[in-house]
Short mmCIF file of C-alpha atoms and ligand atoms in Angstrom, two decimals:
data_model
loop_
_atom_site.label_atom_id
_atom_site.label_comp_id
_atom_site.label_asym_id
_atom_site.label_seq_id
_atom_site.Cartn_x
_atom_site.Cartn_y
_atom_site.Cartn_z
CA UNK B 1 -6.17 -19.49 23.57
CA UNK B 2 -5.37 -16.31 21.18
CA UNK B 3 -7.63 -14.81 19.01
CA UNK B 4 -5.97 -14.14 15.17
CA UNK B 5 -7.15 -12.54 12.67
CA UNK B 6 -5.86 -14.18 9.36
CA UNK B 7 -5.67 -12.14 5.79
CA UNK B 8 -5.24 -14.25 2.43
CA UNK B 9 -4.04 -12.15 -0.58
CA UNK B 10 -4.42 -12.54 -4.37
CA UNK B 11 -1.68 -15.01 -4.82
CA UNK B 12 -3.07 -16.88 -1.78
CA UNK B 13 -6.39 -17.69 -2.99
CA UNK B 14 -5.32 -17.73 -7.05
CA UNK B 15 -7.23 -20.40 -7.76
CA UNK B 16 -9.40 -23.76 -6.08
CA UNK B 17 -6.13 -25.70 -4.95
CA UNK B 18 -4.78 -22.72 -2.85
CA UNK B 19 -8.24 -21.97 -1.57
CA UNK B 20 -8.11 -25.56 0.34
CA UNK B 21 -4.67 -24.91 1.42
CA UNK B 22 -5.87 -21.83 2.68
CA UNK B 23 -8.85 -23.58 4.14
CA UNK B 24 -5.98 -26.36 5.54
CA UNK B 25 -4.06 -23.57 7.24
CA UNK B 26 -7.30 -22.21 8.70
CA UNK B 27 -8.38 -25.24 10.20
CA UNK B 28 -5.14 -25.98 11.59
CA UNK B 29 -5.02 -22.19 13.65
CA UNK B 30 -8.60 -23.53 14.66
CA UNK B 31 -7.81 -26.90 15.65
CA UNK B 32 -5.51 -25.67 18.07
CA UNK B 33 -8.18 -23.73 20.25
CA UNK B 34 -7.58 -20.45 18.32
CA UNK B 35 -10.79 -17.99 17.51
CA UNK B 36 -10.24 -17.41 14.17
CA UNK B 37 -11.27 -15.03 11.53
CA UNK B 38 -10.55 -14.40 7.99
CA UNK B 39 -9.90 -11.73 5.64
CA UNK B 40 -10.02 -12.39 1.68
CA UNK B 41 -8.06 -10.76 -1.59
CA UNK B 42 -9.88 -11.46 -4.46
CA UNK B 43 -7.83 -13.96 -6.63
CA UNK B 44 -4.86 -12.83 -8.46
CA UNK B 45 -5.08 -10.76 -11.28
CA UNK B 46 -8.98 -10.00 -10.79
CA UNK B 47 -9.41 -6.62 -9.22
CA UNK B 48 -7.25 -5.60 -12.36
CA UNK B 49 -9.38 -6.97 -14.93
CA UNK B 50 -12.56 -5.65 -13.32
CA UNK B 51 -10.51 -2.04 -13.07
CA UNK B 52 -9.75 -2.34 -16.88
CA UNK B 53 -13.45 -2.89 -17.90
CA UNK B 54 -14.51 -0.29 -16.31
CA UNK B 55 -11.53 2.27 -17.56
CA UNK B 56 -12.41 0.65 -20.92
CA UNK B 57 -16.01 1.44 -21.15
CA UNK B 58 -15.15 4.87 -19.94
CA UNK B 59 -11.99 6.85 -19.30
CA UNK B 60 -13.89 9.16 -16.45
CA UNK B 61 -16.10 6.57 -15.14
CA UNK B 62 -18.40 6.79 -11.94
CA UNK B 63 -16.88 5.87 -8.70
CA UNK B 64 -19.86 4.46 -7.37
CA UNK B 65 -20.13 2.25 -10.30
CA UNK B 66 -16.82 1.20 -10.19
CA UNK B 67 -16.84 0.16 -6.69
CA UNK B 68 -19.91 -1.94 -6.99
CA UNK B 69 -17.71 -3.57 -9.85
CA UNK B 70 -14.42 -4.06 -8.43
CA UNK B 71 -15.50 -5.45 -4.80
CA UNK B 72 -16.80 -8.59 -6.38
CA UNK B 73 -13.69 -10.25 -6.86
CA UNK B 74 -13.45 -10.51 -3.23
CA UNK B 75 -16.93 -11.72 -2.47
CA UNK B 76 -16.71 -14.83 -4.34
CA UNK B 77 -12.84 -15.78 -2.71
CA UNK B 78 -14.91 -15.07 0.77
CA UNK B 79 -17.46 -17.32 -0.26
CA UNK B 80 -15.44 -20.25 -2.14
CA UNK B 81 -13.31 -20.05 1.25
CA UNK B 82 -16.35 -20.65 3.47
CA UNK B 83 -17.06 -23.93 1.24
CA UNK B 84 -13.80 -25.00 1.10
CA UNK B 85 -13.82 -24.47 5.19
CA UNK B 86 -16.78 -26.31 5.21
CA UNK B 87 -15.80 -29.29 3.11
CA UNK B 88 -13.10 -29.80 6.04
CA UNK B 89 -15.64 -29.78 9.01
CA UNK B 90 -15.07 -26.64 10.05
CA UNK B 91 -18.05 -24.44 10.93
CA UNK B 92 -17.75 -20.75 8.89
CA UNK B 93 -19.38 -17.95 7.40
CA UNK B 94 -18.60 -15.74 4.40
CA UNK B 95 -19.58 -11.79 5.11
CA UNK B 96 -19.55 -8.82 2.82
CA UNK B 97 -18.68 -5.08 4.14
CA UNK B 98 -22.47 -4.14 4.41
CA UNK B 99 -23.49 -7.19 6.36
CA UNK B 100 -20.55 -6.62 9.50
CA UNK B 101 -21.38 -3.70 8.44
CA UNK B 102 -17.74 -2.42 7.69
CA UNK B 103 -19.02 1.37 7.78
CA UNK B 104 -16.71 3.82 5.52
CA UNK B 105 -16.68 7.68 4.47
CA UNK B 106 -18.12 8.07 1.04
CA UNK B 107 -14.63 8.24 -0.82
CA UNK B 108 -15.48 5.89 -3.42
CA UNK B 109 -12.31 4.25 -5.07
CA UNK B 110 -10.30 5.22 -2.08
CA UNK B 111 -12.29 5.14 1.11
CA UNK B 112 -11.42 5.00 5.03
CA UNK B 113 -13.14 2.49 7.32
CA UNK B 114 -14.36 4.82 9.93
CA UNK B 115 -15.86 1.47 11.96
CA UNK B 116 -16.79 -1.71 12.24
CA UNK B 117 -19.07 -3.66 14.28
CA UNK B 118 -17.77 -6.97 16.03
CA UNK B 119 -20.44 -7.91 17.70
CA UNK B 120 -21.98 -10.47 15.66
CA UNK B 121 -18.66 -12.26 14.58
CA UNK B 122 -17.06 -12.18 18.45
CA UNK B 123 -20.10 -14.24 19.39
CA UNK B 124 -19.84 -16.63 16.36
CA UNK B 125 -16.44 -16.87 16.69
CA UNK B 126 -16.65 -18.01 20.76
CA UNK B 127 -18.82 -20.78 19.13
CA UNK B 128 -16.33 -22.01 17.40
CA UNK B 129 -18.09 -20.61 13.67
CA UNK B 130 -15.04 -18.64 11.56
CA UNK B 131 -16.14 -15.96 9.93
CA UNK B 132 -14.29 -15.30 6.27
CA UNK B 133 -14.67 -11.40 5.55
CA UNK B 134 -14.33 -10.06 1.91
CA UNK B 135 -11.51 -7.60 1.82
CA UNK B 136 -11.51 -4.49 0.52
CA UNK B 137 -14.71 -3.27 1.10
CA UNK B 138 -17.13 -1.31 2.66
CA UNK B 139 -20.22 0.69 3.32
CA UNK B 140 -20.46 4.06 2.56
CA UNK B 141 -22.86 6.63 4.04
CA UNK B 142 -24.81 6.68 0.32
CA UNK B 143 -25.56 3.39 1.33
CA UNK B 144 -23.27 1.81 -1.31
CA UNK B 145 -20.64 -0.45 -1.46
CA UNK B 146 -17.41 1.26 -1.04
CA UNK B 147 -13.55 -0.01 -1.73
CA UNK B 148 -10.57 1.00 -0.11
CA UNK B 149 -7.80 1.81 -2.55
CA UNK B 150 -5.80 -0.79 -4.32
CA UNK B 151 -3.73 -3.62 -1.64
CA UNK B 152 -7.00 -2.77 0.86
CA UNK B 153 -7.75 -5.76 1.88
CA UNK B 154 -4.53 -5.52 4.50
CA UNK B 155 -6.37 -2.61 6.03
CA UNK B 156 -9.68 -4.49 6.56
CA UNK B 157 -7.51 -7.26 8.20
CA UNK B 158 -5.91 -4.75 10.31
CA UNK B 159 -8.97 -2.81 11.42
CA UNK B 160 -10.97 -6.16 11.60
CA UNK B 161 -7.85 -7.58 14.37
CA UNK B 162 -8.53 -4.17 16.58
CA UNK B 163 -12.85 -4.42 16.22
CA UNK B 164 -12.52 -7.92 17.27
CA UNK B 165 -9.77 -6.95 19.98
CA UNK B 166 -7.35 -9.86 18.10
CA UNK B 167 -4.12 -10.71 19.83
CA UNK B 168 -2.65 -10.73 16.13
CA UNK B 169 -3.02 -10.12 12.70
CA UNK B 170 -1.31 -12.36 10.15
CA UNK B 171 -1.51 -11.14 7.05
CA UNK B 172 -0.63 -13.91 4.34
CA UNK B 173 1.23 -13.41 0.99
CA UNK B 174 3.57 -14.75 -1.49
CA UNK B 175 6.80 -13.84 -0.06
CA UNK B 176 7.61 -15.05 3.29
CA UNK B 177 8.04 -11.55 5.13
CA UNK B 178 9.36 -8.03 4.70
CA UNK B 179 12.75 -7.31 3.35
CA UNK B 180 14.85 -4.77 3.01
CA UNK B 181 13.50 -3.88 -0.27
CA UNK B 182 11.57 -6.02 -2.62
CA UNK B 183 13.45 -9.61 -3.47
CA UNK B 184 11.69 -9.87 -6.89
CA UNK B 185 14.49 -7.29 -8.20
CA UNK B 186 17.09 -7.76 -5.82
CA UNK B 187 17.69 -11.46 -5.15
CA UNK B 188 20.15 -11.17 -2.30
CA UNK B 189 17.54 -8.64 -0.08
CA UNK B 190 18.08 -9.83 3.34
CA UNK B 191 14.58 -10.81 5.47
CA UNK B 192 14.21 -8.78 8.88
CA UNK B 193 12.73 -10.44 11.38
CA UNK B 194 11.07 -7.35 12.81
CA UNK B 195 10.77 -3.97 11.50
CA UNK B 196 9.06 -0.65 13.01
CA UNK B 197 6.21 0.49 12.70
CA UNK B 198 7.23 3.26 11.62
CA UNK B 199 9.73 2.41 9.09
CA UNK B 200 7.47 0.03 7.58
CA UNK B 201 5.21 3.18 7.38
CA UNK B 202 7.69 4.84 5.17
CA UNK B 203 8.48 2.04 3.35
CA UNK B 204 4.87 1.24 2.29
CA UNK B 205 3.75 5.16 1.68
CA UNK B 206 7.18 5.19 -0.58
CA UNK B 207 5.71 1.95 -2.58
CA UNK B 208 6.93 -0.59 -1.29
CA UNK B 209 3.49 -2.87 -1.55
CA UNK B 210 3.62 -5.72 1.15
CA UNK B 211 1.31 -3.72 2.72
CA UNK B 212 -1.40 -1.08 2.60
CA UNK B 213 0.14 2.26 4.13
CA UNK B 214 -2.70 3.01 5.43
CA UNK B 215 -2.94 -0.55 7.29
CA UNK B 216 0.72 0.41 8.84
CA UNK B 217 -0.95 3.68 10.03
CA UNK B 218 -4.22 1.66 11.69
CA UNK B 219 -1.77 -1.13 13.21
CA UNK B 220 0.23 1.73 14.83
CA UNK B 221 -2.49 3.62 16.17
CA UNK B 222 -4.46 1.13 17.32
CA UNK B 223 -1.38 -0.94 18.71
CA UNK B 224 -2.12 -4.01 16.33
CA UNK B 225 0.64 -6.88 16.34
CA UNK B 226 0.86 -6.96 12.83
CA UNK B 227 2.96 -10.24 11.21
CA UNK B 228 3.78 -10.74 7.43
CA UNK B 229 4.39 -14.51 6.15
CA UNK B 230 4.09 -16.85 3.70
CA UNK B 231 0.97 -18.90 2.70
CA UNK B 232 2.91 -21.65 1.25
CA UNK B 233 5.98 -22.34 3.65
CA UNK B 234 6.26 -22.68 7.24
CA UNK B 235 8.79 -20.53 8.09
CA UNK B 236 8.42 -17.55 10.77
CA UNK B 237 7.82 -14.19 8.98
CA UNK B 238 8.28 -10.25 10.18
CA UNK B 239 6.77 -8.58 13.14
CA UNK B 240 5.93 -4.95 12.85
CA UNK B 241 6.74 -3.23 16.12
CA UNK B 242 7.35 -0.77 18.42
CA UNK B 243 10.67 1.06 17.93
CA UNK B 244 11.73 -0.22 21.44
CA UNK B 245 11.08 -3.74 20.52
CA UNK B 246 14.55 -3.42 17.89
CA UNK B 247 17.29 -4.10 19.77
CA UNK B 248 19.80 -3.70 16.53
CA UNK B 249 18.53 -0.54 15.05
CA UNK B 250 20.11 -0.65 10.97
CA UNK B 251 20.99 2.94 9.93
CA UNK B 252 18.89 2.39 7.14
CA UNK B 253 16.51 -0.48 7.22
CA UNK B 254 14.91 -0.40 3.46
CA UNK B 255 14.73 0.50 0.47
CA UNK B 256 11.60 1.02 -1.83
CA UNK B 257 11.02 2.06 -4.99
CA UNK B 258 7.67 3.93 -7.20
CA UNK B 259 7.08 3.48 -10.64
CA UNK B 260 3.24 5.01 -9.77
CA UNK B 261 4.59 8.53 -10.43
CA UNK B 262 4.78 10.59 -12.84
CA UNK B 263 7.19 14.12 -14.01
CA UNK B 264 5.67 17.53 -14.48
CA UNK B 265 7.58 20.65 -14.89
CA UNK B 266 5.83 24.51 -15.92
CA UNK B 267 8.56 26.32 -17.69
CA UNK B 268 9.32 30.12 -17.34
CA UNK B 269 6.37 30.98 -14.52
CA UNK B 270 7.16 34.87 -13.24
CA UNK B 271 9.08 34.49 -10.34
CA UNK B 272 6.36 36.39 -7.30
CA UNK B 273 5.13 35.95 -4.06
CA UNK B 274 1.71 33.59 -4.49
CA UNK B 275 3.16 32.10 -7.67
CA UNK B 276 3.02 28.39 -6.21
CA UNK B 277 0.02 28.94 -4.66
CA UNK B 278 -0.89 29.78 -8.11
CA UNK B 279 0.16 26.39 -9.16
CA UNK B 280 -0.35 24.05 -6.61
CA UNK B 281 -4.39 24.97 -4.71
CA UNK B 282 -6.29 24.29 -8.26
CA UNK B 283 -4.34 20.89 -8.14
CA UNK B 284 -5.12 20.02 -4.42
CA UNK B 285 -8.50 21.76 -5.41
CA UNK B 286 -9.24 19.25 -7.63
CA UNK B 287 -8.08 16.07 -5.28
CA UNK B 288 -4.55 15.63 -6.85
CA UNK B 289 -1.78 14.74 -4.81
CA UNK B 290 1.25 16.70 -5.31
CA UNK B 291 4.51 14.97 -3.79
CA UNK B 292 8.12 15.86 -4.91
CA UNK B 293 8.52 19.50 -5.08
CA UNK B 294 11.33 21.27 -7.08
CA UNK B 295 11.73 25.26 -7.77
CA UNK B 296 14.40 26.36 -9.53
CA UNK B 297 16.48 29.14 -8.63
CA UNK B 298 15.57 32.44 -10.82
CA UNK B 299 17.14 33.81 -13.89
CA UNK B 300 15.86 36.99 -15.75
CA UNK B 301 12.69 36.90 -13.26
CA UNK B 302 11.29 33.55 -14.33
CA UNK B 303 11.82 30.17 -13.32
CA UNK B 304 10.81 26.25 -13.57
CA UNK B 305 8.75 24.07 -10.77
CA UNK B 306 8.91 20.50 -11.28
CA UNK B 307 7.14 18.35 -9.21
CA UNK B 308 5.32 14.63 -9.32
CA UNK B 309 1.62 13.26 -9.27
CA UNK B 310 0.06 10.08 -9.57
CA UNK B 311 0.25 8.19 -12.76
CA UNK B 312 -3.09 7.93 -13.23
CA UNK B 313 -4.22 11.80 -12.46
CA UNK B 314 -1.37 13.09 -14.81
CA UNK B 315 -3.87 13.98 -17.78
CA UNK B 316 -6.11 15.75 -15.11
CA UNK B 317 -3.63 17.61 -13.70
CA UNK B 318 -2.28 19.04 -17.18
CA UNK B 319 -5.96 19.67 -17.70
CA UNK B 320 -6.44 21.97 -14.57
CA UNK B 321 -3.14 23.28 -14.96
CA UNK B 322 -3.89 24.38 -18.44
CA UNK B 323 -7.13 26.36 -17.13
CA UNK B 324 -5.03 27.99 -14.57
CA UNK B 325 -2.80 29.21 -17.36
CA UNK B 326 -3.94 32.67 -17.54
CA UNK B 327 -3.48 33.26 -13.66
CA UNK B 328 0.20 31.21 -13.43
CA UNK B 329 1.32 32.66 -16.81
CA UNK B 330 3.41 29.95 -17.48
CA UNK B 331 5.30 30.01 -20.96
CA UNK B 332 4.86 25.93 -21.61
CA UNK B 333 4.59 22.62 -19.42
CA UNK B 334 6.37 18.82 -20.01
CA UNK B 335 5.56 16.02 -18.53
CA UNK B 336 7.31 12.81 -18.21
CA UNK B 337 6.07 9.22 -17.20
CA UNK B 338 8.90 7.53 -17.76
CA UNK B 339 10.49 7.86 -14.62
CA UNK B 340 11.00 6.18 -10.96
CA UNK B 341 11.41 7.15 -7.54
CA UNK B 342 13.55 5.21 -5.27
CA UNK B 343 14.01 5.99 -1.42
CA UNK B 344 16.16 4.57 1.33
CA UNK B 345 14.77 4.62 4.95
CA UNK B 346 15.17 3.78 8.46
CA UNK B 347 15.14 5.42 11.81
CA UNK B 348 18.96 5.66 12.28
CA UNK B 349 19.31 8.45 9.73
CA UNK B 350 18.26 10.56 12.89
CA UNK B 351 21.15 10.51 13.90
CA UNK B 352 23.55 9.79 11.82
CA UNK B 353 24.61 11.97 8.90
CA UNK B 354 25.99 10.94 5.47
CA UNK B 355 23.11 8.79 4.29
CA UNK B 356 22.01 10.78 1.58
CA UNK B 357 25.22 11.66 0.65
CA UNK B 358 25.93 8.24 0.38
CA UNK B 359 22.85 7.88 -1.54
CA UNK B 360 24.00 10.45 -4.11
CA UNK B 361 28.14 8.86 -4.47
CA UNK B 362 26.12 5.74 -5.54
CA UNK B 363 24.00 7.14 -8.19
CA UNK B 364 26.68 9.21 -9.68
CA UNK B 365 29.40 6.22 -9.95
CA UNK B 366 26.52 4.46 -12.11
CA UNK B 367 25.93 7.14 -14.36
CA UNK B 368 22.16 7.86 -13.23
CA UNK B 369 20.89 11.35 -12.91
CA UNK B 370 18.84 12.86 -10.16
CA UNK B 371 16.04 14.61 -11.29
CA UNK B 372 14.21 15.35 -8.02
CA UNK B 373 15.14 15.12 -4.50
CA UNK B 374 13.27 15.19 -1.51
CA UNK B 375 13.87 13.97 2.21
CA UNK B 376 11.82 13.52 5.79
CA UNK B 377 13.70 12.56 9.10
CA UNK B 378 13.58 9.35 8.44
CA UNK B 379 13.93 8.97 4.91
CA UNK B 380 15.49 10.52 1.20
CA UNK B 381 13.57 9.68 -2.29
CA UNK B 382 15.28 10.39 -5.47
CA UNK B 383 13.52 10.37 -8.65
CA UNK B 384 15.21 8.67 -11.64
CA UNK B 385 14.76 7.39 -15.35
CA UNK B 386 12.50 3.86 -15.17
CA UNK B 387 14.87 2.40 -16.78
CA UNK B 388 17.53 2.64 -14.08
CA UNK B 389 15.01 1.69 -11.41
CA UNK B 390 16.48 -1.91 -11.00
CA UNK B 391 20.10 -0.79 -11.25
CA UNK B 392 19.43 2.16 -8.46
CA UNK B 393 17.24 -0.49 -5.76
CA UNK B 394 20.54 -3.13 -6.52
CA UNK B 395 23.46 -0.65 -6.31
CA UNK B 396 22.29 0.99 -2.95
CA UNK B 397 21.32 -2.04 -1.53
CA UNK B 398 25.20 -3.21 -1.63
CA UNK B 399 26.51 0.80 -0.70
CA UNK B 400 24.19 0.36 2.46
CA UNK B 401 25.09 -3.23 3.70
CA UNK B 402 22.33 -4.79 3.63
CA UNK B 403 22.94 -7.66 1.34
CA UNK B 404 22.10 -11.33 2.83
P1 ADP Z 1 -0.88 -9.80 -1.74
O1 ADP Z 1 -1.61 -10.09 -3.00
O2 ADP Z 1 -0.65 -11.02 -0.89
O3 ADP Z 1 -1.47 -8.68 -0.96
P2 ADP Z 1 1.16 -8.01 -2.76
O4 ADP Z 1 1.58 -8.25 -4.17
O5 ADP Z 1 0.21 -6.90 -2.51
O6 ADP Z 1 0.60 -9.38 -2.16
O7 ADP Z 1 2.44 -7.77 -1.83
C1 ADP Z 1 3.50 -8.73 -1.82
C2 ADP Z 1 4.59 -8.27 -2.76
O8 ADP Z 1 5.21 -7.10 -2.24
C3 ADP Z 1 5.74 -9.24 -2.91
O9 ADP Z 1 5.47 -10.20 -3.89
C4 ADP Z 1 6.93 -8.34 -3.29
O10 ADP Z 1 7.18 -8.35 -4.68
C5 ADP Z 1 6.45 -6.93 -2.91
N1 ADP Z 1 7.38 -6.20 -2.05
C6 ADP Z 1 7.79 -4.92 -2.26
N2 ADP Z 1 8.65 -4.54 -1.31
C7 ADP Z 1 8.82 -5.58 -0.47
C8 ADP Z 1 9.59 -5.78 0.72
N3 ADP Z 1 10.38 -4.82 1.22
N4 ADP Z 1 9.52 -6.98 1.33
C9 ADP Z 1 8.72 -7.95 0.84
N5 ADP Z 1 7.97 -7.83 -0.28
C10 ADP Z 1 8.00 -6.65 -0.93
N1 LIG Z 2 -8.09 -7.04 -4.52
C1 LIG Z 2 -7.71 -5.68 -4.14
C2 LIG Z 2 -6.54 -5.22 -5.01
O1 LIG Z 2 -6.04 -5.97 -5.81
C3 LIG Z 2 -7.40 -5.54 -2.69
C4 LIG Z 2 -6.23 -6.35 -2.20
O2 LIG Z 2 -5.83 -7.34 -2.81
O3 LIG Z 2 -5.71 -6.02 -1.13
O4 LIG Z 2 -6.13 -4.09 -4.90
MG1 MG Z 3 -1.40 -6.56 -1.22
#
């Protein structure tokens, strides 16, 4: 007898019909002497309607408010999948974050489960009851219901499977496990049957969003055994594991790409000591996220700094950086959403050399400019023109082998 912990996402539970077969699969893991409990998307396409009402009745809108509005969607899929467990015999439960209680830090919009209680649902589950948790949510220390950034419901499974000491966590989707990079835009990507921990790390925090990094990050820390598959076929899916676990370690095992990004470049700051500290602490002052970093070299004692932030904080960022003028003393800033980063990782760029050179041949023989570089030890980004994102993902999937 295991004990799995089993997450649904939006595609999963899109509507009544794949609720039973959810409910089907459920029962099945049951029948066969499994505990079982559940974690819940909402259904497709809802968490991004109830995120445009909100932007639409106000660009700046309360977190607190918004969170009590987007964790909906997943209360009724936990609920419909309790009846639709039901209707098949089998004993379950729906539970919200505040009822477990799921207990979070007060980030609203983007917060971190701190912990949860599995008390209650261990005992339920020995009597055979399955619990279906809504994903996504929490409880903050205001008391309030709290959400976990967008794709969060992987990261309640996660930290659900290591409350509940689970033996796995499956975490459900609508392609049948990970490949190396995503096979909506390249057909031929090849399916691994395990990947690391930390490459999958990488690969999520770089966009690629099969799951939650920050449900990579739990599974690794808390040693989950995390496994990606399909809801609608039978076939075995990924294992996330320990790097010792890969007995054919890939040079480079991935590739993702980011369209969540966007361009911003101050022109002619003076060229001083302090001068990006001048730029960059009132943007992390104000909770932006600054990731690709590029300085040019100096001529007549100025120079440019280009560098990326979210999408959606780009108009607060030009905000803040437009207060800071008078202490930068910039002479004029762009910006630029149309653009993409793409970034090839794995673990065997540690040691071996040439991968990023490789990456650059590749670009360069299809015409597409680099506007932004930046690397780890495990991993190179480049940023490009959207419009070549497709092109980019396809041609350096072929230059690195890894077409199925
Ligand atoms: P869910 O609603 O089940 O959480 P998501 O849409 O969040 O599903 O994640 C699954 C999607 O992730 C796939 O449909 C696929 O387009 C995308 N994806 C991106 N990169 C990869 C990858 N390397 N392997 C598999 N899927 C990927
Ligand atoms: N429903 C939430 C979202 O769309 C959480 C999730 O699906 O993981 O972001
Ligand atoms: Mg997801």
């Amino acid at each position: 007898m295991a004990r799995i912990v089993m997450k649904f996402g939006g595609t999963s539970v899109a509507d009544l019909d794949r609720i039973r077969n959810v409910a089907k699969r459920v029962k099945t893991e049951a029948d066969t002497g499994n505990e079982v409990a559940v974690v819940v998307s909402a259904m497709a396409g809802v968490t991004n309607r109830l995120v445009g009402y909100c932007q639409s009745l106000s660009p700046l809108f309360d977190a607190r408010e918004y969170d009590s509005v987007v964790a909906t969607g997943e209360q009724v899929t936990s609920g419909l999948t309790a009846i639709a467990l039901q209707e098949l015999g089998q004993d379950a439960r729906s539970w919200q974050g505040w009822q477990i209680a799921v207990e979070t830090n007060g980030e609203h919009g983007k917060a971190r489960i701190e912990s949860i209680d599995g008390e209650e649902l261990i005992e339920r589950m020995k009597q055979g009851q399955v619990p279906v948790v809504a994903g996504f949510q929490g409880v903050g220390p205001d008391n309030r219901v709290t959400t976990l950034g967008r794709g969060g419901s992987d990261t309640s499974a996660v930290a659900l499977a290591a409350a509940l000491k689970a033996d796995r966590c499956d975490i459900y989707t609508d392609v049948d496990g990970i490949y190396t990079t995503d096979p909506r835009i390249v057909p031929n990507a090849r399916k691994l049957s395990k990947i690391t921990y930390e490459e999958m790390l990488e690969l999520a925090s770089v966009g690629a969003k099969v799951l939650q990094t920050r449900s990579v990050e739990l599974a690794m820390k808390e040693r989950v055994r995390v496994q990606v598959l399909s809801s609608f076929a039978d076939t075995p899916g990924t294992m996330v594991v320990d790097e010792e676990e890969v007995v054919e370690k890939e040079i480079v095992a991935g590739i993702a790409y980011s369209r969540d990004e966007a361009k911003i470049t101050v022109r002619r700051v003076p060229d001083h000591p302090g001068i990006a500290a001048a730029v960059f602490v009132p943007l992390s002052d104000a909770n932006i996220n600054v990731d690709m970093i590029v300085q040019n070299v100096a001529a007549d004692g100025t120079t440019d700094m280009t560098f990326t932030v979210g999408k959606t904080d780009m108009a607060r960022a030009l905000q803040v950086l437009d207060q800071a003028k008078p202490e930068i003393g910039f002479a004029e800033i762009t910006s630029d959403q149309n653009v993409a980063k793409i970034s090839v990782v794995g673990v065997g760029m540690r040691s071996h050399a040439g991968v990023a050179g490789t990456m650059f041949k590749t670009l360069a023989a299809r015409g597409i400019n680099i506007q932004a570089i930046t690397t780890s030890e495990i991993k190179v980004s480049v940023l490009v023109g959207a419009e070549y994102t497709e092109l980019a993902v396809r041609a350096l999937h072929t230059a690195y082998g890894l077409d199925g």
